[in-house]
mmCIF file of C-alpha atoms in Angstrom:
data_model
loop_
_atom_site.group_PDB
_atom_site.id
_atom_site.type_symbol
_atom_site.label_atom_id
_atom_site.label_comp_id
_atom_site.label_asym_id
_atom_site.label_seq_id
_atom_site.Cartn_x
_atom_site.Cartn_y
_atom_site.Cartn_z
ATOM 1 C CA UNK A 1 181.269 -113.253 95.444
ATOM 2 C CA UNK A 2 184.286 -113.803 93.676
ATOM 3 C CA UNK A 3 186.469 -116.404 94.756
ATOM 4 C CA UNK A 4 190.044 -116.128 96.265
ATOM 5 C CA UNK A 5 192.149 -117.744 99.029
ATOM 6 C CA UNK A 6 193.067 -115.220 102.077
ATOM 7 C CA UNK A 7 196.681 -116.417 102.308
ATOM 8 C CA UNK A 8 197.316 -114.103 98.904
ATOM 9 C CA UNK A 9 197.188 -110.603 98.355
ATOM 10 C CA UNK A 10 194.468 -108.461 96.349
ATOM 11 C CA UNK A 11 195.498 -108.727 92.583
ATOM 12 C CA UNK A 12 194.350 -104.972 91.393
ATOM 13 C CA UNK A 13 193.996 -103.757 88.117
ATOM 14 C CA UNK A 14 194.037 -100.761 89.167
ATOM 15 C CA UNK A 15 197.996 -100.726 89.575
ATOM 16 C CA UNK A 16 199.005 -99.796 86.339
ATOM 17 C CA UNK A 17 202.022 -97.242 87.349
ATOM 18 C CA UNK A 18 204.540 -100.711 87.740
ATOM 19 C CA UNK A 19 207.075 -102.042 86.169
ATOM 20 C CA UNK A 20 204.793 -105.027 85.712
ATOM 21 C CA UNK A 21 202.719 -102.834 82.974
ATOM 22 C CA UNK A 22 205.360 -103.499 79.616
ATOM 23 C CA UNK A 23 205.881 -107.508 79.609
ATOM 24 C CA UNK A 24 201.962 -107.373 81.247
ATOM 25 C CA UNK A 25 200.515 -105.670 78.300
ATOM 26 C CA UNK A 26 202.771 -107.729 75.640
ATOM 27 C CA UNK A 27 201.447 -111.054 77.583
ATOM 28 C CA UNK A 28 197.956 -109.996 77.265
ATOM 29 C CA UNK A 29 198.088 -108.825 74.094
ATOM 30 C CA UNK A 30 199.150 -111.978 72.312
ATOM 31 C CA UNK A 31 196.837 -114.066 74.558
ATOM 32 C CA UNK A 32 193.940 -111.982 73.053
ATOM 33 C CA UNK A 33 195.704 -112.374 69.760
ATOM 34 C CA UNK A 34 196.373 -116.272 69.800
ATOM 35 C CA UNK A 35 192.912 -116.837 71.015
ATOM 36 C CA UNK A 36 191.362 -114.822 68.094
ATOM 37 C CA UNK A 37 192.711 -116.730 65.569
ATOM 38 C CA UNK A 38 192.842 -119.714 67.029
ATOM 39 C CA UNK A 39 189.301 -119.570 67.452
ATOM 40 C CA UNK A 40 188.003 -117.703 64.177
ATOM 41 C CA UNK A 41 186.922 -115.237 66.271
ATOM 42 C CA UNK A 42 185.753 -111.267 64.930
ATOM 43 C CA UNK A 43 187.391 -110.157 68.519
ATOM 44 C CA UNK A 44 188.555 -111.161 71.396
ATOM 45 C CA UNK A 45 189.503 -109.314 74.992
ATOM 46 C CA UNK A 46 190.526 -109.612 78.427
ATOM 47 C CA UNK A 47 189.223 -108.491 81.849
ATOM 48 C CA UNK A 48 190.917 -108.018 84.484
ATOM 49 C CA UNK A 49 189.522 -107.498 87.654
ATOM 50 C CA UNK A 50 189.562 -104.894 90.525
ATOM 51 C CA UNK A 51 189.125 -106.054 93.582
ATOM 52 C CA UNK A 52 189.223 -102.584 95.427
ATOM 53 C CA UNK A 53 186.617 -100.873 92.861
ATOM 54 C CA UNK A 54 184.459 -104.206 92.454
ATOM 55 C CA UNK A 55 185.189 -103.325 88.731
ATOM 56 C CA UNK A 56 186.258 -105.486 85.193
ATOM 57 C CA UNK A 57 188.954 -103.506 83.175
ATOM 58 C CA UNK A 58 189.844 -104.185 79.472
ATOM 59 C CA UNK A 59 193.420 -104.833 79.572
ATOM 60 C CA UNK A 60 193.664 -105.931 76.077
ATOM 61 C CA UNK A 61 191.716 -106.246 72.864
ATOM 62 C CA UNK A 62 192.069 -107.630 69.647
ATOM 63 C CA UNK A 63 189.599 -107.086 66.783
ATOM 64 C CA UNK A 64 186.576 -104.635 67.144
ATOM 65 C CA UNK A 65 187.455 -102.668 69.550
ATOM 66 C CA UNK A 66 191.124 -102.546 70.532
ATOM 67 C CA UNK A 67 191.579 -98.978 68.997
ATOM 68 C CA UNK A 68 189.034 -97.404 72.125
ATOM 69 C CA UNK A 69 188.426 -100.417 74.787
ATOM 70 C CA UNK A 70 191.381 -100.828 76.820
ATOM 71 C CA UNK A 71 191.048 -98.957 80.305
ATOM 72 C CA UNK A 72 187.554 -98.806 80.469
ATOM 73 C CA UNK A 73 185.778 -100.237 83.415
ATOM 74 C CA UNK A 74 182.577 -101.906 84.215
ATOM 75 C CA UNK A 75 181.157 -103.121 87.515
ATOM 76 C CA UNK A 76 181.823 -106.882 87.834
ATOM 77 C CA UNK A 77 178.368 -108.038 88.254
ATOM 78 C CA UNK A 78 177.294 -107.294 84.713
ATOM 79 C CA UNK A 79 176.719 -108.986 81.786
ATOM 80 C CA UNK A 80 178.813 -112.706 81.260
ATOM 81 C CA UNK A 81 181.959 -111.589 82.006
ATOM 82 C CA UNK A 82 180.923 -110.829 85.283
ATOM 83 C CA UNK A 83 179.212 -114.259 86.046
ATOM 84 C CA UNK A 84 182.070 -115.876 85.012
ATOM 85 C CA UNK A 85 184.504 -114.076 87.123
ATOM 86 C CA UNK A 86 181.731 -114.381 89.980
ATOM 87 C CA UNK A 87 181.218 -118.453 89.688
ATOM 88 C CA UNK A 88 184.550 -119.173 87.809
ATOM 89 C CA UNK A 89 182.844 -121.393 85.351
ATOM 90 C CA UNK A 90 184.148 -121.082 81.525
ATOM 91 C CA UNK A 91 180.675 -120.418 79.744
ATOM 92 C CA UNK A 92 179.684 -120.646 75.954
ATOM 93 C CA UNK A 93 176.309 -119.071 74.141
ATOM 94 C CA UNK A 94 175.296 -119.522 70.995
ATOM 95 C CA UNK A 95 172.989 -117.355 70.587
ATOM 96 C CA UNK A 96 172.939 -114.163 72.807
ATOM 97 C CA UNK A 97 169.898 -112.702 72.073
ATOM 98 C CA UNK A 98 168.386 -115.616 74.048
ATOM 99 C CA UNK A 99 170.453 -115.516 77.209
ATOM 100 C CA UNK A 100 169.502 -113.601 79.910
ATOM 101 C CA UNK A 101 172.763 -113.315 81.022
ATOM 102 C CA UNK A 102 173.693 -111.201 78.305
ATOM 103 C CA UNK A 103 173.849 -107.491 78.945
ATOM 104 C CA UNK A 104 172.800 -105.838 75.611
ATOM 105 C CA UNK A 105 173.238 -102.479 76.618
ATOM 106 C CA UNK A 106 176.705 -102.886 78.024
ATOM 107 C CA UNK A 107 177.533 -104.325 74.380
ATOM 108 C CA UNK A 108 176.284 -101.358 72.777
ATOM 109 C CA UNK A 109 178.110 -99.074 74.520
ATOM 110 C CA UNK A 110 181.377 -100.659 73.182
ATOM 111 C CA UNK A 111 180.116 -100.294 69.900
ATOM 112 C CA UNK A 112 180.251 -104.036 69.444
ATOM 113 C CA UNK A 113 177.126 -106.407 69.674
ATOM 114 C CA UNK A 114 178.405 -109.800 69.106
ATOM 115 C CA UNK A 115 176.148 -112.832 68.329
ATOM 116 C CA UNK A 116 178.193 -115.546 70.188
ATOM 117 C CA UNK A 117 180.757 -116.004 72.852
ATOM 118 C CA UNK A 118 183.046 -117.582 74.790
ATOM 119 C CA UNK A 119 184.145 -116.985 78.185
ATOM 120 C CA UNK A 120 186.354 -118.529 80.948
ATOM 121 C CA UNK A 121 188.248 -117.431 84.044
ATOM 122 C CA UNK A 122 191.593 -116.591 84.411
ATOM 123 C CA UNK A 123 191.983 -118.445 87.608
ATOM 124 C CA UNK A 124 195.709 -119.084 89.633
ATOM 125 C CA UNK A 125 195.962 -120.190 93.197
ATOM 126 C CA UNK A 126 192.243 -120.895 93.323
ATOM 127 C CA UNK A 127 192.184 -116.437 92.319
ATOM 128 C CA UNK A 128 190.077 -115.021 90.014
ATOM 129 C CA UNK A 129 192.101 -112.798 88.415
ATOM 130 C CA UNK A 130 189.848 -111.799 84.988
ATOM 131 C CA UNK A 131 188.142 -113.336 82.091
ATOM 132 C CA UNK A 132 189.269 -114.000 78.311
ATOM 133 C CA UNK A 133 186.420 -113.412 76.267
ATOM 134 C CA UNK A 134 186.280 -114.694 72.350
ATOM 135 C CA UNK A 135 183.523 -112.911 70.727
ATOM 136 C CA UNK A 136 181.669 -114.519 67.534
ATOM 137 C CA UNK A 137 183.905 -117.279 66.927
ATOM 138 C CA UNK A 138 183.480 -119.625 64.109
ATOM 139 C CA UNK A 139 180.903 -122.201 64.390
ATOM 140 C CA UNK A 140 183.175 -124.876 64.593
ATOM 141 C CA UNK A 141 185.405 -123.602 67.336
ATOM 142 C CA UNK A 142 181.982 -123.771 69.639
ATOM 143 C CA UNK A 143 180.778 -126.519 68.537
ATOM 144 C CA UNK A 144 181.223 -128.759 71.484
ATOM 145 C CA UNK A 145 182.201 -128.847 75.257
ATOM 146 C CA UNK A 146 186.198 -129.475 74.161
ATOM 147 C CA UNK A 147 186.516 -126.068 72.127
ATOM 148 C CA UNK A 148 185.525 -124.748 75.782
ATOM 149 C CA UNK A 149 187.852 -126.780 77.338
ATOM 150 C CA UNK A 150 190.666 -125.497 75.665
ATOM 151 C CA UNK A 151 189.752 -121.718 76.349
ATOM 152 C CA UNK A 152 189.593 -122.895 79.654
ATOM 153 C CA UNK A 153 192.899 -124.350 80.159
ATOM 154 C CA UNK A 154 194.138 -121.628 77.547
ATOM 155 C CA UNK A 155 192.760 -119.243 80.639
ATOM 156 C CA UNK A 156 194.211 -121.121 82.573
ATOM 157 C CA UNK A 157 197.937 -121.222 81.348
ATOM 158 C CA UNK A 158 197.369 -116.924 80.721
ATOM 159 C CA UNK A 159 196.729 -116.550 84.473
ATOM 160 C CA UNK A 160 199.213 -118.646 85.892
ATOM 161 C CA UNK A 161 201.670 -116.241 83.149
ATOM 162 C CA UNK A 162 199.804 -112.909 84.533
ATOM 163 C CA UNK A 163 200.761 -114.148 88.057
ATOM 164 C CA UNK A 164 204.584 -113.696 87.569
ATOM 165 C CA UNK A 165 204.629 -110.504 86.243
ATOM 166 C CA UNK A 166 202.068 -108.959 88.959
ATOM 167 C CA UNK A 167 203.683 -106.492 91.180
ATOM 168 C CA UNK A 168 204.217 -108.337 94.386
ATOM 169 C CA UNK A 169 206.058 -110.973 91.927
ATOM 170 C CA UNK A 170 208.165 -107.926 90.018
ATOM 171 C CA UNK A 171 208.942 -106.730 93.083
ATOM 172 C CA UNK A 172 210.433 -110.122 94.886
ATOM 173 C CA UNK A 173 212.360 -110.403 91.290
ATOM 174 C CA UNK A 174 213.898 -106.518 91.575
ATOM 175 C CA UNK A 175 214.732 -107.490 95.068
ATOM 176 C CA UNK A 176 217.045 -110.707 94.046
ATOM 177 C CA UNK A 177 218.041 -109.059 90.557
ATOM 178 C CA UNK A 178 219.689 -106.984 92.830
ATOM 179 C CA UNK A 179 221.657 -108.659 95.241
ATOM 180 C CA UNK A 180 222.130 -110.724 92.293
ATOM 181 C CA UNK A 181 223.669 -108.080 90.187
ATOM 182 C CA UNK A 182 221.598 -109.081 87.399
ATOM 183 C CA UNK A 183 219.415 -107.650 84.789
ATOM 184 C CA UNK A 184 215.577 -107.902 85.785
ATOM 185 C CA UNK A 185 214.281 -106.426 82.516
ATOM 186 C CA UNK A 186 215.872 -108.306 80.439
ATOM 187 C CA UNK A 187 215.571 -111.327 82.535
ATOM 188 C CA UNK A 188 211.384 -110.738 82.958
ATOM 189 C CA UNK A 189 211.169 -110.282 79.254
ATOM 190 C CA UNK A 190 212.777 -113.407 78.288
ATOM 191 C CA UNK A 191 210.423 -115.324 80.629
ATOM 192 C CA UNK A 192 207.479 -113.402 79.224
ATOM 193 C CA UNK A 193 208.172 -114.705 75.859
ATOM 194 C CA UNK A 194 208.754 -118.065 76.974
ATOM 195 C CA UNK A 195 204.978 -118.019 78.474
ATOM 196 C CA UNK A 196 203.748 -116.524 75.355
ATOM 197 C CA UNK A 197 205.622 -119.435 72.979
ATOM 198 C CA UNK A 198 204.183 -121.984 75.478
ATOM 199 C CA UNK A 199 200.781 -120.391 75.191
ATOM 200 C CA UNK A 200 201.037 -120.091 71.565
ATOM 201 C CA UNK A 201 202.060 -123.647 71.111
ATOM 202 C CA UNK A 202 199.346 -125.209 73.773
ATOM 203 C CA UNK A 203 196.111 -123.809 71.521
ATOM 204 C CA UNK A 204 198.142 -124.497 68.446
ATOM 205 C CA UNK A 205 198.963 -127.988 69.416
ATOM 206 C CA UNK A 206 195.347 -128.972 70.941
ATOM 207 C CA UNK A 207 193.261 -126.759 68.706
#
């Protein structure tokens, strides 16, 4: 079971008609970006999950991939995306072709097969919200439990991000924007690239 708190609302992927979706996309974009070459990594991607259809969505790719992934589902048991979103434990193989908890065929139907990953939650107020995969990164960057460390609090920082711009968040913003008189899209994109900067700079920094 994936873990959440009851005081907070479902977070659904499945709500992509907001006006979350534009600073959402740009946030998860460059967190798949940073982490790629931060890490040496051929790709990397993040899941976001559906609570309603029990389902992990690409939300954004970078590397092999990106041109055809984002939007497609899978259910959230499979493969090591889904036991990390289940247990919400960041998770690093070596070798895949040894771990059971690799799903070969799901690979193969992205058209990807990597040899290597890492994997950690995207966890706020004790929610699962996704997982931030790096796929076939460099040697080095896995080479102990501190690279993992810093995908995980990379994860980490990208979450508590995501959180602001969901739409129960937008929403509460549009709401004061308004009785403020001010402008919320210019206003949400600013923050947006604040996170991103601070992201950027917190796996530059540590890495």
């Amino acid at each position: 079971m994936t873990p959440r708190t009851d005081s907070a609302a479902p977070f659904s992927a499945a709500a992509t008609a907001t006006v979350a979706d534009a600073p959402r996309s740009e946030l998860l974009q460059s967190v798949v970006d940073v982490a790629r070459a931060i890490f040496g990594a051929e790709a990397s991607s993040v899941f976001l999950l559906d609570e309603e259809a029990d389902e992990l969505v690409f939300q954004a790719v970078s590397g092999q991939g990106e041109e055809f992934l984002v939007g497609r589902r899978f259910p959230a048991g499979r493969g090591i995306a889904g036991w990390v979103a289940a247990s919400g434990e960041p998770m690093v193989v070596d070798d895949l072709s040894a771990d059971p908890s690799f799903d070969r065929s799901l690979a193969e139907s992205t058209a990807y097969v990597p040899n290597a990953l890492m994997a950690a939650p995207l966890i706020s107020d004790a929610r699962i919200l996704g997982v931030l995969e790096v796929l076939d990164p460099s040697p080095q960057a896995r080479s102990g439990v501190r690279e993992l460390d810093l995908l995980a609090m990379f994860a980490r920082q990208a979450a508590a991000a995501l959180r602001v711009l969901t739409p129960e968040r937008v929403r509460e913003a549009e709401q004061r924007a308004v009785s403020a008189g001010g402008a919320l899209e210019g206003a949400r994109r600013e923050d947006a690239l604040k996170l991103l900067g601070s992201l950027e700079r917190l796996l530059r920094g540590v890495g």
